[in-house]
Tab-separated table of C-alpha atoms and ligand atoms in Angstrom:
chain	number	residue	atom	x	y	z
A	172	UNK	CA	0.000	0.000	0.000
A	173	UNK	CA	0.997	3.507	-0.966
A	174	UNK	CA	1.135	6.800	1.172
A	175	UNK	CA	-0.557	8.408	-1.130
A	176	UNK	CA	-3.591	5.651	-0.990
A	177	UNK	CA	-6.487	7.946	-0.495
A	178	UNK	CA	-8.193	7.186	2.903
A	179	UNK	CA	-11.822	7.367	1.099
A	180	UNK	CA	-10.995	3.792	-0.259
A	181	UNK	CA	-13.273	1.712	1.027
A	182	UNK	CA	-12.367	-1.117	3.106
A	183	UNK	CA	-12.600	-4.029	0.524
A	184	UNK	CA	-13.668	-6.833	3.289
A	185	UNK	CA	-16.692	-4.175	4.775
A	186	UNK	CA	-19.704	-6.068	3.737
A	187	UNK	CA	-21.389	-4.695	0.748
A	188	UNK	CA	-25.640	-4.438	1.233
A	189	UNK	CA	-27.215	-6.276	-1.586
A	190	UNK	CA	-29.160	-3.439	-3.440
A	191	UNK	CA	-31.149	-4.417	-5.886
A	192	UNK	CA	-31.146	-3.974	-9.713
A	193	UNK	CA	-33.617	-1.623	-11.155
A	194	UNK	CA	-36.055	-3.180	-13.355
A	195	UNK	CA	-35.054	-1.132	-16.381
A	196	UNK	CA	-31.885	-1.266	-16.244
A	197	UNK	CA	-31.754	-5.578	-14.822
A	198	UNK	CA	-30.771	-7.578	-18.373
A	199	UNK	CA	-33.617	-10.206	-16.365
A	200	UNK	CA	-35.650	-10.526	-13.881
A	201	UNK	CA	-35.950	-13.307	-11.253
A	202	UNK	CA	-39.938	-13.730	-9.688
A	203	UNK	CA	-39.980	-15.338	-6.422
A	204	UNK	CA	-43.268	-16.322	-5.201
A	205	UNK	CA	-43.503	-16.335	-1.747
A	206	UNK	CA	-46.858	-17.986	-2.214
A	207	UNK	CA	-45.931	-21.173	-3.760
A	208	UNK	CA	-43.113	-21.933	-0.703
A	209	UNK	CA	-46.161	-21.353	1.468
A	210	UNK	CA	-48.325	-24.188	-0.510
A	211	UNK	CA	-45.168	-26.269	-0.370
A	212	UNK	CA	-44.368	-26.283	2.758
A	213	UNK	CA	-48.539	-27.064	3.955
A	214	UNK	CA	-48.532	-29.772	1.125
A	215	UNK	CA	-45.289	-31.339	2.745
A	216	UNK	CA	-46.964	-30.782	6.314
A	217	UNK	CA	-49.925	-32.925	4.703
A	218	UNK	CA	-47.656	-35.620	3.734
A	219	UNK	CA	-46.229	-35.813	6.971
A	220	UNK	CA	-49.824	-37.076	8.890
A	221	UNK	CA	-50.248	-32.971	9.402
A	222	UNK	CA	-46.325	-32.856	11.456
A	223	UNK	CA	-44.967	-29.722	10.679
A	224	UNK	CA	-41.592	-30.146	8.970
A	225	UNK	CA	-38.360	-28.021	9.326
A	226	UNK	CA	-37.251	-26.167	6.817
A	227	UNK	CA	-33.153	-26.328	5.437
A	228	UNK	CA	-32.596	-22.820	4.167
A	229	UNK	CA	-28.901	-23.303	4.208
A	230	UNK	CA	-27.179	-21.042	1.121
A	231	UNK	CA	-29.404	-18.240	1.310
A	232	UNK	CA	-32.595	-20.596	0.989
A	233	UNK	CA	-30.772	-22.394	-2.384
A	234	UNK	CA	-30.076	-19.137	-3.550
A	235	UNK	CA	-33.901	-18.061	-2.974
A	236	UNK	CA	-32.909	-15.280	-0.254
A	237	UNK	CA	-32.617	-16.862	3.245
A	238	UNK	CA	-34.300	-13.734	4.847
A	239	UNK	CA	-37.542	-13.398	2.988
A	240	UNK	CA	-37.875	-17.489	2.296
A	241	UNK	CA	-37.412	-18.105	6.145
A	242	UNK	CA	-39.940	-15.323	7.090
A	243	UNK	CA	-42.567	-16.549	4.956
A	244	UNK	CA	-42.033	-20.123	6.193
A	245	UNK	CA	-41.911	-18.975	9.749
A	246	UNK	CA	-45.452	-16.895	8.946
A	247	UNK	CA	-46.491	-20.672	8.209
A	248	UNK	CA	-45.902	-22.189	11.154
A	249	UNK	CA	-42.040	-23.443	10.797
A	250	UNK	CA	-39.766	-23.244	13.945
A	251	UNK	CA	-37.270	-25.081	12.914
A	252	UNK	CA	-34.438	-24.068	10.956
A	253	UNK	CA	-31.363	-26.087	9.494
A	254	UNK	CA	-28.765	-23.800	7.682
A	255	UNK	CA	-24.911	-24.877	6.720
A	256	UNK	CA	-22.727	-22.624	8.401
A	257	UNK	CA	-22.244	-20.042	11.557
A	258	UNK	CA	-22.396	-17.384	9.624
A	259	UNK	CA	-26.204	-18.411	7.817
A	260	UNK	CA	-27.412	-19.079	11.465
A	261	UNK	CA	-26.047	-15.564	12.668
A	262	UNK	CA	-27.971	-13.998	9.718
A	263	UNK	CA	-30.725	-16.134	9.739
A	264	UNK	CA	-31.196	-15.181	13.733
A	265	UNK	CA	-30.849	-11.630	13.130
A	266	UNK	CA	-33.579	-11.307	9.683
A	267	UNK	CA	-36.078	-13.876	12.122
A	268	UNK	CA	-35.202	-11.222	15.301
A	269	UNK	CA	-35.994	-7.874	12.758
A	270	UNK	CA	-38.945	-9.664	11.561
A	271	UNK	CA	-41.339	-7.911	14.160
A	272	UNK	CA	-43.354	-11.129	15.533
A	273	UNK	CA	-42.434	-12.598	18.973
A	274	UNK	CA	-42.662	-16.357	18.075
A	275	UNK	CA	-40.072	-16.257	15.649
A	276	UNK	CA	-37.467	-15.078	18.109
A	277	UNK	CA	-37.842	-18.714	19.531
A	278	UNK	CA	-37.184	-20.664	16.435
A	279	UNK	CA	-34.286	-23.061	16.484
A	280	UNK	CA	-31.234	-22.637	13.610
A	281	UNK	CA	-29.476	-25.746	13.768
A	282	UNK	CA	-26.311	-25.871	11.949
A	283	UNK	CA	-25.541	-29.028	9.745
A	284	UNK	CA	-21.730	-28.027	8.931
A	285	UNK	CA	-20.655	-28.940	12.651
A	286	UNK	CA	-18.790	-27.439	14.903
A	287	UNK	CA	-15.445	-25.083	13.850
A	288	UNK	CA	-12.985	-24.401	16.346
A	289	UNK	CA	-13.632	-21.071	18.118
A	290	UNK	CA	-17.118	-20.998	17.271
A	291	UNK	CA	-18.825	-22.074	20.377
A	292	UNK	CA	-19.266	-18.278	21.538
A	293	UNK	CA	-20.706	-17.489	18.672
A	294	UNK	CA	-23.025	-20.214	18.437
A	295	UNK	CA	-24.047	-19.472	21.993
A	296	UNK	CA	-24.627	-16.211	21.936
A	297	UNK	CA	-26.794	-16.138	18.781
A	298	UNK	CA	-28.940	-19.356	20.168
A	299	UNK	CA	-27.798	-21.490	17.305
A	300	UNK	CA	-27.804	-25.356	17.530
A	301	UNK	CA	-24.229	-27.381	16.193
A	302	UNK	CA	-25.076	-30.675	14.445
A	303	UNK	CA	-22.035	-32.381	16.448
A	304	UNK	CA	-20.940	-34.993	13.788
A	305	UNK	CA	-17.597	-36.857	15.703
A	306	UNK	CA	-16.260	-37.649	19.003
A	307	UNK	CA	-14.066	-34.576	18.952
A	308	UNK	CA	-17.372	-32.236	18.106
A	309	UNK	CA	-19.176	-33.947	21.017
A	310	UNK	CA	-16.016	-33.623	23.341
A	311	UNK	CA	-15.205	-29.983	22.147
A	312	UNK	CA	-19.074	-29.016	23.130
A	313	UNK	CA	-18.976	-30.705	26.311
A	314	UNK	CA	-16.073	-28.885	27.599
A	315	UNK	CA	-17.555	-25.747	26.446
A	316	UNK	CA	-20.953	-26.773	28.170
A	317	UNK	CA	-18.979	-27.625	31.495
A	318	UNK	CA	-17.145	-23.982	30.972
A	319	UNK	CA	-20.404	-22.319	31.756
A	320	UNK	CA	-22.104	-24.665	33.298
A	321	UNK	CA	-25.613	-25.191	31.101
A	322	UNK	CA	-26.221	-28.123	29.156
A	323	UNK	CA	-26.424	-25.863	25.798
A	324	UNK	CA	-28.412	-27.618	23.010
A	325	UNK	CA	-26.797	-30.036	20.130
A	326	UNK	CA	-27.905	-32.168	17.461
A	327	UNK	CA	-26.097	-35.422	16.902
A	328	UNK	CA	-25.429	-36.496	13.221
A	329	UNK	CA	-24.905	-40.531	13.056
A	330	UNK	CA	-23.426	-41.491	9.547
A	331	UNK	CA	-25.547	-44.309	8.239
A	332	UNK	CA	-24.166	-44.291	4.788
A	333	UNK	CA	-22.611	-41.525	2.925
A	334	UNK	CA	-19.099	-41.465	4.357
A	335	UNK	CA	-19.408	-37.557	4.782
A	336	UNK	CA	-20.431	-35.555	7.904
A	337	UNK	CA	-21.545	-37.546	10.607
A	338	UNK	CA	-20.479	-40.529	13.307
A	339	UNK	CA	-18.996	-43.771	11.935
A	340	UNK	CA	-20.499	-46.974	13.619
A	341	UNK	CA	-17.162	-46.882	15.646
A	342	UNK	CA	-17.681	-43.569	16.594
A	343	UNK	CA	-21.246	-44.739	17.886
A	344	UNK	CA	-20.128	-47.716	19.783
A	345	UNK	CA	-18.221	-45.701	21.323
A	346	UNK	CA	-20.960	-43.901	22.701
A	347	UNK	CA	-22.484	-46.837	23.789
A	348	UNK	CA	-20.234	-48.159	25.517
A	349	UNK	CA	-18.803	-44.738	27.380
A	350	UNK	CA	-22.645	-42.799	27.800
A	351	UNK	CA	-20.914	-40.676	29.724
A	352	UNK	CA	-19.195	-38.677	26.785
A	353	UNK	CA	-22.773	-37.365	26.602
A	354	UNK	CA	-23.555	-36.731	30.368
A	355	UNK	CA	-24.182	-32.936	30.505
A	356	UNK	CA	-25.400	-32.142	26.996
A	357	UNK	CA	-28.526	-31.351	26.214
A	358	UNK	CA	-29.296	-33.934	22.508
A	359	UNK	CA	-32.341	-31.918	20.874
A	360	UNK	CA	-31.940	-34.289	17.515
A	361	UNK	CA	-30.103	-37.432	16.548
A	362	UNK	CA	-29.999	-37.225	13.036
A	363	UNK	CA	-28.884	-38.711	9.736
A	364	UNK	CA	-29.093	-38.205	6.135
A	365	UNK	CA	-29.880	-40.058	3.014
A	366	UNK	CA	-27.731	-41.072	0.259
A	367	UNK	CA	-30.320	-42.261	-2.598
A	368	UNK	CA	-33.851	-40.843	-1.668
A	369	UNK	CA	-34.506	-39.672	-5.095
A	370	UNK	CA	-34.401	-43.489	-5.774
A	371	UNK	CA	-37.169	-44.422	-4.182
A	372	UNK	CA	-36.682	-48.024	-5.705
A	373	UNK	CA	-33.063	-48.108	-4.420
A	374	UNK	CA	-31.862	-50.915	-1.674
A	375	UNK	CA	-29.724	-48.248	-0.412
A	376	UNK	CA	-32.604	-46.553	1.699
A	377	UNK	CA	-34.030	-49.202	3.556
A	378	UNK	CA	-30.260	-50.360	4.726
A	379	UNK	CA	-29.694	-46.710	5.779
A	380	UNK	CA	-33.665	-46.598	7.820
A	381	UNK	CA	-32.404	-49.853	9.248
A	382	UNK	CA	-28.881	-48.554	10.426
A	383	UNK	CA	-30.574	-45.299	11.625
A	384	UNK	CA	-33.009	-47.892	13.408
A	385	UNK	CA	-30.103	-49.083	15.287
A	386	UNK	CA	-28.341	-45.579	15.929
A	387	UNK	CA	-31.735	-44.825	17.723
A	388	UNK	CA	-31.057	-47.864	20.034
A	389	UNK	CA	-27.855	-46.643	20.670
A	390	UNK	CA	-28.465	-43.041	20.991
A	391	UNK	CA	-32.588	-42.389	21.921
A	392	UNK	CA	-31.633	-39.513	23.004
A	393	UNK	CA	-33.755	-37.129	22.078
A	394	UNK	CA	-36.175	-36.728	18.529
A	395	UNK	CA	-35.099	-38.341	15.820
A	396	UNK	CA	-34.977	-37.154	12.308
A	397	UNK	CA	-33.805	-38.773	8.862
A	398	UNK	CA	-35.581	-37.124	5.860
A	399	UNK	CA	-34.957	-34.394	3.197
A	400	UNK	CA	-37.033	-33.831	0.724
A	401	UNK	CA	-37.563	-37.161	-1.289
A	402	UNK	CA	-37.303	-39.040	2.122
A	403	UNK	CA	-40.711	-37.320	2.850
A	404	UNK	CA	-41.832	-39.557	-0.401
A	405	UNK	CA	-40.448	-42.743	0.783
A	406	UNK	CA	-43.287	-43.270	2.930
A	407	UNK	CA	-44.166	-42.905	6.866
A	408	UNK	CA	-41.327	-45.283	7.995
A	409	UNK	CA	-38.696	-42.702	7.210
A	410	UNK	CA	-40.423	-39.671	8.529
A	411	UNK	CA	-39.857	-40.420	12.425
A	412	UNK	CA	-40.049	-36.819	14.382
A	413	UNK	CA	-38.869	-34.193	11.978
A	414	UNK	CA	-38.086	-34.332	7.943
A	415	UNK	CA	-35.406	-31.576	6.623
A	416	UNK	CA	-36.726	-30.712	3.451
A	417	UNK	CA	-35.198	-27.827	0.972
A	418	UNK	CA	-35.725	-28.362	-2.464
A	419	UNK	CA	-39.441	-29.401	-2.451
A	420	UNK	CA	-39.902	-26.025	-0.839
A	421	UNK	CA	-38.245	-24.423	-3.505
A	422	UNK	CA	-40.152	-26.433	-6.334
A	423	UNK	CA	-37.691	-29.064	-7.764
A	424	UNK	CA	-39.332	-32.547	-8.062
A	425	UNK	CA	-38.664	-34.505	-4.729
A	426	UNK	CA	-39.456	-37.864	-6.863
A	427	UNK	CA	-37.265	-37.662	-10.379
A	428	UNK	CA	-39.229	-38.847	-13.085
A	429	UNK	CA	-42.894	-38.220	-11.505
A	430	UNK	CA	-44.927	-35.512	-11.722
A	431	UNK	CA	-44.136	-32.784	-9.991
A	432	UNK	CA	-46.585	-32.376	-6.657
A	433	UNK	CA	-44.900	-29.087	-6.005
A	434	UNK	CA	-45.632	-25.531	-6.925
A	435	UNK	CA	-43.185	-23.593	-9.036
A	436	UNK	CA	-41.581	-21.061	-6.860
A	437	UNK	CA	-39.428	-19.542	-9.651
A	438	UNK	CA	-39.468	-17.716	-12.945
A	439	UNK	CA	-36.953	-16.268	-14.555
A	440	UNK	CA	-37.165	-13.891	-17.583
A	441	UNK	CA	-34.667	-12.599	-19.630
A	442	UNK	CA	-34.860	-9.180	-21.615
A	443	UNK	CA	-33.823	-9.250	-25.508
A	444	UNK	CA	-31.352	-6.626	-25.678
A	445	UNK	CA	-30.302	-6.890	-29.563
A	446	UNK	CA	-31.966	-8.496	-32.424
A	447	UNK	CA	-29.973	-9.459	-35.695
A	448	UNK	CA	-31.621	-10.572	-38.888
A	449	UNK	CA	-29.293	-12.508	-40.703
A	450	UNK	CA	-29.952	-13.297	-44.734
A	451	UNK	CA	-26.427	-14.862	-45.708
A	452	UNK	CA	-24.977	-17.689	-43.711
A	453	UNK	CA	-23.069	-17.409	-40.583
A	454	UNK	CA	-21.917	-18.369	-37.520
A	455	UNK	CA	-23.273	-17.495	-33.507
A	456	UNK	CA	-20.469	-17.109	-30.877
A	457	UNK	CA	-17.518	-17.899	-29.701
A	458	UNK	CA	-16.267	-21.299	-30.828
A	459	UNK	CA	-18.687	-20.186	-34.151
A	460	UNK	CA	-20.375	-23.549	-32.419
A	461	UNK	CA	-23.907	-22.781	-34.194
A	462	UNK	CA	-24.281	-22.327	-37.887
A	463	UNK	CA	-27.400	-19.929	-39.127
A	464	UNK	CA	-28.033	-21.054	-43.023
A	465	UNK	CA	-30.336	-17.641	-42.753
A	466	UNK	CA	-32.807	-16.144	-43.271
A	467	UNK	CA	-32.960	-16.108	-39.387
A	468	UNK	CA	-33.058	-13.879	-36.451
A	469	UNK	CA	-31.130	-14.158	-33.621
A	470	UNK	CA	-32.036	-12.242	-29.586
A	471	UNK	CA	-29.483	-11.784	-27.691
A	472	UNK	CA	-29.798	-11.314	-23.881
A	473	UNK	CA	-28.174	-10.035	-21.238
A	474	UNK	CA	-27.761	-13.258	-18.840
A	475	UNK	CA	-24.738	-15.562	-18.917
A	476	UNK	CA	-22.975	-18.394	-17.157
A	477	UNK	CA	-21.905	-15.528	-14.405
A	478	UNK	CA	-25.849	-15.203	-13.659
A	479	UNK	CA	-26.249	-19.128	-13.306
A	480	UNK	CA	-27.292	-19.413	-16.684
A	481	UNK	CA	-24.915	-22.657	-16.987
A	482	UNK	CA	-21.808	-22.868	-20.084
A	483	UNK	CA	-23.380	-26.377	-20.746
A	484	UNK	CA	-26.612	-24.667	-22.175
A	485	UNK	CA	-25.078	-24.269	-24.965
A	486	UNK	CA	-26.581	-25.225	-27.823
A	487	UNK	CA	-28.675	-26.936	-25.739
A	488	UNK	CA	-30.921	-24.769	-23.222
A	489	UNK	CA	-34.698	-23.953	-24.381
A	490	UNK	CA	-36.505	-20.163	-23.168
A	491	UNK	CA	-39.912	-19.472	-24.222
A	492	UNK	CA	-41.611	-16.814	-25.509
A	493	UNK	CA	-45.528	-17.219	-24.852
A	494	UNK	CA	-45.271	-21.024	-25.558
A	495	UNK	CA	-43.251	-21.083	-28.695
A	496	UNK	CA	-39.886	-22.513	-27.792
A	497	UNK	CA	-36.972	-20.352	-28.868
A	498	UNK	CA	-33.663	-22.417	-28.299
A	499	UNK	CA	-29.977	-21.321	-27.029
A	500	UNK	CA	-27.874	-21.498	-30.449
A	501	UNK	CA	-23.995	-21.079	-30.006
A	502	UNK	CA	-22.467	-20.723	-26.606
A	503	UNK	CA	-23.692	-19.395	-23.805
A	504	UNK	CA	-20.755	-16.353	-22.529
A	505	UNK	CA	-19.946	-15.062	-19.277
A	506	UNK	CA	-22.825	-11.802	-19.519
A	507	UNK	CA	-24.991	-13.031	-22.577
A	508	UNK	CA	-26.979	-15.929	-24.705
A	509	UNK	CA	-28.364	-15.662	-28.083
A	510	UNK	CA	-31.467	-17.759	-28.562
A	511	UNK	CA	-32.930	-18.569	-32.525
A	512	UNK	CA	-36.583	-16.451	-32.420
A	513	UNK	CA	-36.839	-16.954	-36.073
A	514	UNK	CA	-40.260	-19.364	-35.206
A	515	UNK	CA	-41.884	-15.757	-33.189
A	516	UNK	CA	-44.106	-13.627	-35.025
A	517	UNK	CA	-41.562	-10.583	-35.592
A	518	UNK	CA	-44.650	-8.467	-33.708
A	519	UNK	CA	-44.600	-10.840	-30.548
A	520	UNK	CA	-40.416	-10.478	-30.490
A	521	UNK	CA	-38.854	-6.968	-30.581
A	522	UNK	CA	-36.143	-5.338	-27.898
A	523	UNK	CA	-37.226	-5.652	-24.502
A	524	UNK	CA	-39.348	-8.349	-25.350
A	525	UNK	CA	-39.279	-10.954	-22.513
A	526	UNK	CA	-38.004	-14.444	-22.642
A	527	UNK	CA	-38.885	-17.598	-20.069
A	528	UNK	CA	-35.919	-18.609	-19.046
A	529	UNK	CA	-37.106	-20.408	-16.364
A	530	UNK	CA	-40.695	-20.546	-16.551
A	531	UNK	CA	-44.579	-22.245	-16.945
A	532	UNK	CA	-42.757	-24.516	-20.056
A	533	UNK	CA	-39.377	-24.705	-18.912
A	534	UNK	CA	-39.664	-25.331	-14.917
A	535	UNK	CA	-36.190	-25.479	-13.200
A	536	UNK	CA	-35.647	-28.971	-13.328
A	537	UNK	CA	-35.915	-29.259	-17.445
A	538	UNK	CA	-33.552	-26.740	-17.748
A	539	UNK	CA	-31.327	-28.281	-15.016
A	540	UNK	CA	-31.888	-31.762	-17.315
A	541	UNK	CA	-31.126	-29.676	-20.775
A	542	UNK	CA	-28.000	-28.935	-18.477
A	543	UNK	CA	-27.175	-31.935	-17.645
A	544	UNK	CA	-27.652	-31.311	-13.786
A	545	UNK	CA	-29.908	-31.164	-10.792
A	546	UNK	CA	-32.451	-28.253	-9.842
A	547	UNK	CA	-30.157	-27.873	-7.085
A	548	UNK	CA	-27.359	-26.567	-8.542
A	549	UNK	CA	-29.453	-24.535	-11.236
A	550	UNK	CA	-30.923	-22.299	-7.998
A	551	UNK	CA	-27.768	-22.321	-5.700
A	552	UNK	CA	-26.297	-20.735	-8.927
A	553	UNK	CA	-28.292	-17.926	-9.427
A	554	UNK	CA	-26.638	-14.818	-9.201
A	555	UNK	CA	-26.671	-11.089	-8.138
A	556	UNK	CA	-27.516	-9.286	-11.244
A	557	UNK	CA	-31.133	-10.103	-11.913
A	558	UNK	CA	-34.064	-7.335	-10.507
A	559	UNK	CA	-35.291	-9.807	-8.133
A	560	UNK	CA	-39.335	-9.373	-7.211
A	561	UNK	CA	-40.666	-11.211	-4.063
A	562	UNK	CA	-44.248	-12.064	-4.826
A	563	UNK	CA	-46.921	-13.015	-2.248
A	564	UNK	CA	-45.641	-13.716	1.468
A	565	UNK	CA	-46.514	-10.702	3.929
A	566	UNK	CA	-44.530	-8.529	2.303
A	567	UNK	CA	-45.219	-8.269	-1.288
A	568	UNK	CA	-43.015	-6.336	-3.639
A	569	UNK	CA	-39.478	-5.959	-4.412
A	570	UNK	CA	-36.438	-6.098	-2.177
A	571	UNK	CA	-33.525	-5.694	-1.895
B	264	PLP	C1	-29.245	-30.083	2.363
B	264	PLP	C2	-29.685	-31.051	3.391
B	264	PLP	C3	-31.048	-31.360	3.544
B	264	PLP	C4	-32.105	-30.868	2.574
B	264	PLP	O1	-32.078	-31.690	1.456
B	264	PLP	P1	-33.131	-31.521	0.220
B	264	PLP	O2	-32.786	-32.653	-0.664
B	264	PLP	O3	-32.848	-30.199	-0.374
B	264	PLP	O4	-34.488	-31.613	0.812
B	264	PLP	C5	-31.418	-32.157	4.615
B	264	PLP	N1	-30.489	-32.681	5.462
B	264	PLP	C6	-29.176	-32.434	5.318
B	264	PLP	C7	-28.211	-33.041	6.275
B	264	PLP	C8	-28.724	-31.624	4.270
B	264	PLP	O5	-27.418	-31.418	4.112
């Protein structure tokens, strides 16, 4: 650093506020619909014998906006919270503590990542839960409990099949045989996760139910809860005291290759910023990876792989306008896509015309197929340059 640096420079790790994008000057614009979380998460309740599930809002609610998507879902009845990391769970307390209603300020934010070192103050002092998923968590929280002296709430994750976060079966004998590695904790869940839910057919699940069967011999400690999402759909056997679902909330099939019983939460349109009518034959793009024989037109738009709008659409991703199908041609680039309109009445297709690209025809989980991914990734992608508009929920309108 210079002495000349001038001191106005602003310090580059202060936290920027999200503003958002005016509408006019957004190249899209991503629709939220508080609504349709609502009608998932009561359809989900339904499934569930009328138990009211949680509600995993971990990376800012799959890219939804944690704030907004957790204050709807606590305005239906949700009081439990699972995020990834400290840092979701200290935002997460502070939107549900702004949000004006008492209740909320009592809802639990359990966090799945476990427990970092130096983060038991932190957890404390905002009231959020650690998912303890090893011996060391569970001894590193019991020291801290002893410390101050209250049994300060945990969750324990038992591994029962996907090698990841969690206790190996060695780990949980362990447990068995020494109960006294838990003696002054207070176990709110013991929890696990499943590997191939959106198999319903697979093997897999009901040798993970049956190993999370025995973990609850083991450790009966306190509620039990296995389910995300497509667990809900496995039937009643898996849903024991809480399910964890995300992506059904959020609208992406729990059950691939079914119809989808949720509500689409999302729609994304993109705004045609150029039109080109092309009469002699030519090439779209980098790569020239599309070739226009002509007479054609081509819309470009203002949305790219740096919006979420994935590289492997190219050539292959599908937007609508109305319910004529206008395909990606050429590669998708890092601010833009061009998209062959040729089939669109030139009166239904002009600059500033609007085109799904997420949408009634093309609901995030074709586009995530045309992809070749999962819904998941296709929302947790996203990104920051889209006027975003909150629709439904208690506060209607667009924020920031
Ligand atoms: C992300 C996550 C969930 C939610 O899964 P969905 O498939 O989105 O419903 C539940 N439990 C754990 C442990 C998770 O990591």
């Amino acid at each position: 650093m210079s002495a000349n640096t001038p001191p106005s420079v602003p310090n580059p790790a202060a936290p920027v506020p999200a503003a958002n994008i005016p509408a006019a000057r957004a190249g899209a614009v991503l629709t939220i619909d508080l609504n349709a979380i609502t009608a998932n998460y009561h359809s989900l309740t339904d499934r569930l014998g009328g138990v009211k599930p949680s509600a995993v809002v971990k990376a800012d609610a799959y890219g939804l906006g944690a704030g907004p998507v957790a204050i709807t879902l606590a305005n239906a009845g949700c009081r439990v919270f699972f995020v990834a990391h400290l840092e979701e769970g200290i935002r997460l307390r502070h939107a549900l503590n702004e949000a004006g209603d008492s209740n909320f300020v009592h809802a639990e934010i359990h966090i799945l990542g476990g427990l970092m070192p130096d983060s038991h103050e932190a957890l404390d002092s905002a009231r959020l839960i650690p998912v303890l998923g090893s011996l060391d968590d569970i001894h590193s929280w019991k020291q801290y409990c002893e410390r101050l002296n209250r049994p300060l709430p945990c969750d324990i994750h038992a591994d029962t099949g996907m090698a990841r976060l969690g206790l190996p079966p060695g780990e949980l004998d362990k447990l068995e045989s020494e109960p006294s590695r838990l003696e002054g904790l207070n176990v709110h869940f013991v929890l696990s996760h499943l590997a191939r839910a959106d198999e319903p057919d697979h093997a897999k699940n009901a040798e993970q139910l049956e190993a999370f069967q025995h973990v609850r011999q083991i450790l009966p400690h306190g509620r039990a809860s296995l389910a995300n999402s497509s667990g809900i759909f496995l039937g009643s056997d898996y849903h024991f005291d809480l399910a964890r679902p995300g992506a059904a909330l959020y609208g992406i099939a729990p059950v691939p290759g079914q119809a989808n019983p949720m509500a689409q939460v999302i729609r994304l349109q993109g705004k045609i910023a150029q039109l080109r009518s092309v009469d002699t034959p030519q090439t779209v793009g980098y790569g020239s990876t599309h070739r226009v024989e002509g007479p054609a037109r081509i819309a470009t738009v203002a949305v790219g792989y740096a919006d979420g709008y994935l590289r492997s659409l190219s050539n292959k991703g599908t937007g609508y306008i109305g319910n004529i199908p206008v395909p990606v041609v050429g590669r998708v680039s890092m601010d833009l896509i061009t998209l062959d309109v040729s089939d669109v009445p030139e009166h239904l297709c002009t600059v500033g015309t609007m085109i799904d690209l997420i949408g009634p025809n093309n609901p995030v989980d074709q586009l995530a197929d045309e992809a070749g991914t999962i819904g998941y990734e296709i929302l947790t992608s996203l990104g920051h340059r889209y006027h975003r508009v909150y629709t439904g929920g208690q506060k209607a309108g667009a924020q920031a």
